Tab-separated table of C-alpha atoms and ligand atoms in Angstrom:
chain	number	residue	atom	x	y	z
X	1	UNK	CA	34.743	2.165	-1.980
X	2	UNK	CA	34.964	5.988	-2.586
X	3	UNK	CA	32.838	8.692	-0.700
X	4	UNK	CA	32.219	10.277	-4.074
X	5	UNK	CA	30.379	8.169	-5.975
X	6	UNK	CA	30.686	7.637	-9.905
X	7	UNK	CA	27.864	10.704	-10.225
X	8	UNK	CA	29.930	12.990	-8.627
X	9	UNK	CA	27.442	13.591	-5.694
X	10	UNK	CA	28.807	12.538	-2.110
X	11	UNK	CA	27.602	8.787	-1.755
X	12	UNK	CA	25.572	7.507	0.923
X	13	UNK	CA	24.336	4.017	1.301
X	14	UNK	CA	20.760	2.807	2.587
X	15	UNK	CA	20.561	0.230	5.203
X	16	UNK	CA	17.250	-1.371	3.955
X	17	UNK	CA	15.908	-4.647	2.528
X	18	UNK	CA	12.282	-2.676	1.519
X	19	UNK	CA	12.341	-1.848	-2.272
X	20	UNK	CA	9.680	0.550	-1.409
X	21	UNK	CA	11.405	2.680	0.579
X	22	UNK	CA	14.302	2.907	-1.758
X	23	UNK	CA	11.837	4.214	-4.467
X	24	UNK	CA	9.812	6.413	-2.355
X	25	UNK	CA	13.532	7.840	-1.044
X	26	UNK	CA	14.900	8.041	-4.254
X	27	UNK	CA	12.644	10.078	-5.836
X	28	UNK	CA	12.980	12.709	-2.587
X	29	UNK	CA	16.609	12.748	-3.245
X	30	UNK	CA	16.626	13.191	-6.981
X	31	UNK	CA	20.182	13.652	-8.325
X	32	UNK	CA	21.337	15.785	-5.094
X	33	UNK	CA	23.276	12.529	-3.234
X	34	UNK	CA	23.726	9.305	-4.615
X	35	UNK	CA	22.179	6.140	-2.942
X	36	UNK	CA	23.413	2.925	-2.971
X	37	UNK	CA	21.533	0.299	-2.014
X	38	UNK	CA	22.524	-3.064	-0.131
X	39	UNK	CA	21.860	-5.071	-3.535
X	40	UNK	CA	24.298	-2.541	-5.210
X	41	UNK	CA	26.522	-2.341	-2.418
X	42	UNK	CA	26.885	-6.464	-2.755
X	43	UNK	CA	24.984	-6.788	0.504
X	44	UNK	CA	22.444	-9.764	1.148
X	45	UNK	CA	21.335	-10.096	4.696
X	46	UNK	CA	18.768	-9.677	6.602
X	47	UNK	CA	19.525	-7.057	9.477
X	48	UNK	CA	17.545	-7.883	12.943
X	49	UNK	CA	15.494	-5.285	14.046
X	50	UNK	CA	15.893	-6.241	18.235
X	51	UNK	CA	15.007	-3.108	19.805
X	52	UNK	CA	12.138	-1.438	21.274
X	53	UNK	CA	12.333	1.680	19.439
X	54	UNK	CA	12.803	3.341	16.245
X	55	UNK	CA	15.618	5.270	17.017
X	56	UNK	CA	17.848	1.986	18.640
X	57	UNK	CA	16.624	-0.509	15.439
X	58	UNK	CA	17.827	2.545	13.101
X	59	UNK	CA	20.687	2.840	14.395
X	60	UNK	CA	21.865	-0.931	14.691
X	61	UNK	CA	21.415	-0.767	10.793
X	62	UNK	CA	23.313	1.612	10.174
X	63	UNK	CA	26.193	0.048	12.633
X	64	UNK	CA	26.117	-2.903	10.592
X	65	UNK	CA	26.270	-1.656	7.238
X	66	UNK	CA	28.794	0.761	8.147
X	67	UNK	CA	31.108	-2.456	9.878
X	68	UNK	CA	30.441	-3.974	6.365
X	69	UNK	CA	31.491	-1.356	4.268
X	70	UNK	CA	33.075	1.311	5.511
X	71	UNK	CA	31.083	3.901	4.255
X	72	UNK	CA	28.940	6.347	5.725
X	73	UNK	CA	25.320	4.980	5.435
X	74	UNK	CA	21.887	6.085	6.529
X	75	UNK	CA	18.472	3.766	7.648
X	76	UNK	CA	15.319	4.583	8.408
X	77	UNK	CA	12.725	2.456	11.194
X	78	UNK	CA	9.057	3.222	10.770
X	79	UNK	CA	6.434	1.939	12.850
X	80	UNK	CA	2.387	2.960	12.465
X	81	UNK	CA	1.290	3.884	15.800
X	82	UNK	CA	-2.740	3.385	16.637
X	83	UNK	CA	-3.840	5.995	19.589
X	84	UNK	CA	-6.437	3.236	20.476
X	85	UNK	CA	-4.235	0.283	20.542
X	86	UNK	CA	-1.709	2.479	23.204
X	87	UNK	CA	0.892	3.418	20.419
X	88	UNK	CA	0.631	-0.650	18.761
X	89	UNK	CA	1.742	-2.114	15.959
X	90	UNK	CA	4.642	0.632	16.524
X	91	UNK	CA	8.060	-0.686	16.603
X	92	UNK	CA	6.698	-3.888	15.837
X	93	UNK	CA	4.976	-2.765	12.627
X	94	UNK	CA	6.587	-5.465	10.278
X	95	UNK	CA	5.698	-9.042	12.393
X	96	UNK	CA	2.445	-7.445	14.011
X	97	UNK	CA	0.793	-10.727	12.542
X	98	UNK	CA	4.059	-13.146	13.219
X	99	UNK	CA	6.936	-13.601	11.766
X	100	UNK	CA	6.216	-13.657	8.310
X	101	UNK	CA	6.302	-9.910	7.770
X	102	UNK	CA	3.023	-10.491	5.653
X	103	UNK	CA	1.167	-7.348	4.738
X	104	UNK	CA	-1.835	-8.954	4.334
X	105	UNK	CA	-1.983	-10.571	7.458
X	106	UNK	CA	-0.704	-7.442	9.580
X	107	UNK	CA	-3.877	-5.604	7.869
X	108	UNK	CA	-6.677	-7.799	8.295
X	109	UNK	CA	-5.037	-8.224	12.396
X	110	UNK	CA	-4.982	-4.186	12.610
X	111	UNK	CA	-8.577	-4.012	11.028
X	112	UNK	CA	-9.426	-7.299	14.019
X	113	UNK	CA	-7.961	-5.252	16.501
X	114	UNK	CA	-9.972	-2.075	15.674
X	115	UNK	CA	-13.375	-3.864	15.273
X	116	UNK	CA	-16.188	-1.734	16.988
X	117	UNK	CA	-13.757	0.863	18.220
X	118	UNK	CA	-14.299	4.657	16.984
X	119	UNK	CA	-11.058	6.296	17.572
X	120	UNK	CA	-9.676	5.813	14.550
X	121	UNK	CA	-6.394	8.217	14.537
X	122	UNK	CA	-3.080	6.552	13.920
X	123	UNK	CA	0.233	8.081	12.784
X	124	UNK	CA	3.663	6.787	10.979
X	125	UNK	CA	6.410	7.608	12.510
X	126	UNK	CA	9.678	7.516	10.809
X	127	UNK	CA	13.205	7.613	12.358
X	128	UNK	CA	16.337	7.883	10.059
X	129	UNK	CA	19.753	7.457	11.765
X	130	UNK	CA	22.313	9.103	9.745
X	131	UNK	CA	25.781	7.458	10.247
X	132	UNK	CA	28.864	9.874	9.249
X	133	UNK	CA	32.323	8.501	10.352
X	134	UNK	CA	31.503	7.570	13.664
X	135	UNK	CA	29.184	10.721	14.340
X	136	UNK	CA	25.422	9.636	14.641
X	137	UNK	CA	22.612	12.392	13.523
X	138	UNK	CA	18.833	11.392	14.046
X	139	UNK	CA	15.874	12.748	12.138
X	140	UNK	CA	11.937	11.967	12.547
X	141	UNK	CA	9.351	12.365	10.414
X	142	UNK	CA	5.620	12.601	11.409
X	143	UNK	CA	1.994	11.683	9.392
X	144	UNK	CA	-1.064	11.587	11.348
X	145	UNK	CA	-3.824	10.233	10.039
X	146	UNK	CA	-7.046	7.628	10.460
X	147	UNK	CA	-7.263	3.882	9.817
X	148	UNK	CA	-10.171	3.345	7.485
X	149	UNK	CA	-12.294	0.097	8.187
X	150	UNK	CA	-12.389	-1.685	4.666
X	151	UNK	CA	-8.745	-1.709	2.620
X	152	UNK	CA	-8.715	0.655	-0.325
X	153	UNK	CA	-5.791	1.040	-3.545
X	154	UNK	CA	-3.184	-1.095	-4.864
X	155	UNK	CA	-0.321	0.906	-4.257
X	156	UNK	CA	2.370	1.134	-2.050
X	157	UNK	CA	3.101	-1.413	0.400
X	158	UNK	CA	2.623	-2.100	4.336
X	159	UNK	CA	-0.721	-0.567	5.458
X	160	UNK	CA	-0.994	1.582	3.321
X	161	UNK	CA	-4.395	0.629	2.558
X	162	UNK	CA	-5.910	1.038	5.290
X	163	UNK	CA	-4.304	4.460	5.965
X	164	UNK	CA	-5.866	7.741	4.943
X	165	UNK	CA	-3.884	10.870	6.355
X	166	UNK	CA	-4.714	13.920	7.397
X	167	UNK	CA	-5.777	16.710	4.629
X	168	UNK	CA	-6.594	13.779	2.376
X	169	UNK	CA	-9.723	11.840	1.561
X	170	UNK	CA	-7.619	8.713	-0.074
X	171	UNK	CA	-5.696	6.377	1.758
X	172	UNK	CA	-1.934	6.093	0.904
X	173	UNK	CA	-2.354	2.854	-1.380
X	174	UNK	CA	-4.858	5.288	-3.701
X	175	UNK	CA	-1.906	7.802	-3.628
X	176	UNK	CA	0.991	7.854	-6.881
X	177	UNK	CA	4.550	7.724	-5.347
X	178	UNK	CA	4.661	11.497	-5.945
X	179	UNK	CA	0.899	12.358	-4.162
X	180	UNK	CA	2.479	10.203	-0.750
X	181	UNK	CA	5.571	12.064	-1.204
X	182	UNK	CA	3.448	15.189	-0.412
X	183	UNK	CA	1.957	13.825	2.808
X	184	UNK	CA	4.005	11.159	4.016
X	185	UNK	CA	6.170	10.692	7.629
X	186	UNK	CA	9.263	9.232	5.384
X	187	UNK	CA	9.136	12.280	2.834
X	188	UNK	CA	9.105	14.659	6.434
X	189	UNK	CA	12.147	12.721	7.767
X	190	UNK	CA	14.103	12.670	4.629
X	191	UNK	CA	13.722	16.806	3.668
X	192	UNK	CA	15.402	17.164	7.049
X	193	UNK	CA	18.179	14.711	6.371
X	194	UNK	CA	18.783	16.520	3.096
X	195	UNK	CA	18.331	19.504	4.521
X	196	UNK	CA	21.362	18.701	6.834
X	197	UNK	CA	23.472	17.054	4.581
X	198	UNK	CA	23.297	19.631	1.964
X	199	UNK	CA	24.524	22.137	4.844
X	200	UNK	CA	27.546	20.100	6.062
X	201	UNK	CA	28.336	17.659	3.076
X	202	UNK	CA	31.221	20.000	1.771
X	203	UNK	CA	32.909	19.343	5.191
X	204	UNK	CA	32.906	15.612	5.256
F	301	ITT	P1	14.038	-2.408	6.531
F	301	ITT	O1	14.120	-2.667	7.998
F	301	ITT	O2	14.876	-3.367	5.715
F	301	ITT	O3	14.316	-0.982	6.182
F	301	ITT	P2	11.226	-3.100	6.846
F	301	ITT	O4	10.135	-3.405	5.853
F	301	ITT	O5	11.564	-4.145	7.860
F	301	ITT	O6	12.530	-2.662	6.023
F	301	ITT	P3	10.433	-1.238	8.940
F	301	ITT	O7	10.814	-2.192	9.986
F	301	ITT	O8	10.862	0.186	9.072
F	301	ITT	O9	10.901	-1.739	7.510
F	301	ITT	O10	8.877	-1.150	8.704
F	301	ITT	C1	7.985	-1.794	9.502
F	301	ITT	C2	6.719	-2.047	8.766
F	301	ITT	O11	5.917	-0.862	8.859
F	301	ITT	C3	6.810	-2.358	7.278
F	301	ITT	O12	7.066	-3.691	7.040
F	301	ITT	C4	5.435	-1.960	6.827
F	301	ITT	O13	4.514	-2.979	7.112
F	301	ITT	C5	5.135	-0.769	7.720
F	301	ITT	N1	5.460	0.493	7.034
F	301	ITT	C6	6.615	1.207	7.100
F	301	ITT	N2	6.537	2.302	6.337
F	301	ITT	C7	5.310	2.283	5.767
F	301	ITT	C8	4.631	3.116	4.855
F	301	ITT	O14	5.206	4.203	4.354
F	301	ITT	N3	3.398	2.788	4.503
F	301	ITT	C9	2.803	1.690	4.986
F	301	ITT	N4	3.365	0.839	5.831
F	301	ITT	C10	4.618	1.130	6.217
């Protein structure tokens, strides 16, 4: 595959198996890059996420979609960390409750976990790993915020529901893609990614 894709706009793909993330992203990005994703990129596997941080799980992603393809290719890791729960679910946001990634059940564990407890602050934390030829460039993205005690809004996906940030009085389920975009940890880690990519694109 080409580095320029049919758009014109230097073409990156996204190591990720979370539709969510590739909407939320996508709408950051608007027309300035184009994303591929691993569905368009003829991609169907499920890439382990082995480490104990953010920044080593990121980066494995990227190493095997770039082995795959070729092309240069960017992921993101995001865990929620609970200041009460000493920094958990964290890395291991997605199987808190087991191994069936269920949202559900990692929500109704967090809210078990947090029963009687009055510390309520929490933040996302997002790592992107941004694989160029063989150069590596990392990027975080913070939102701190409070877990609420009874799920709120449709929207969204993960815990969202139970997750109201900072300088808002709705949790991120409540939120349009658009109102998150304001607030969120992935929208912080993404305007820095673009931020560097529109400075050193021409020289890739
Ligand atoms: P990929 O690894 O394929 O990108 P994933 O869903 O496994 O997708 P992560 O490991 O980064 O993604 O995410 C861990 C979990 O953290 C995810 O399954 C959600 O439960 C939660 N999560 C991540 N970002 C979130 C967000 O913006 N809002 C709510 N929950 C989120």
């Amino acid at each position: 595959m080409d580095k320029i894709g049919s758009k014109g706009f230097m073409k990156l793909v996204f190591a990720t198996n979370n539709q969510h993330k590739v909407e939320e992203i996508r709408k950051v990005v608007g027309n300035q890059f184009e994303i591929i994703t691993l569905f368009e990129a003829g991609i169907n596997i499920d890439i382990e996420e082995p480490h104990n941080t953010l920044h080593e799980n990121a980066s494995e992603k990227c190493a095997v979609i770039h082995r795959l393809t070729g092309l240069d290719v960017f992921s993101e890791d995001t865990g929620l960390e609970v200041e009460a729960l000493n920094g958990e679910p964290g890395v291991k946001s997605a199987r808190y409750a087991g191994e069936g990634r269920d949202f559900q059940a990692n929500i109704d564990k967090l809210i078990h976990n947090l029963e009687g407890i009055t510390n309520r602050k929490a933040r996302f934390r997002t790592v992107i790993s941004l694989l160029l030829g063989r150069q590596e460039y990392l990027f975080e993205g913070i939102c701190n915020g409070q877990i609420i005690k009874e799920q709120k809004g449709l929207k969204g996906f993960g815990y969202d529901p139970v997750f109201v940030p900072d300088g808002s009085n709705k949790t991120f389920a409540e939120m349009s893609l658009d109102e998150k975009n304001v607030l969120s940890h992935r929208k912080k880690a993404v305007a820095q990614l673009l931020d560097f990519l529109s400075a050193n694109a021409q020289n890739n």
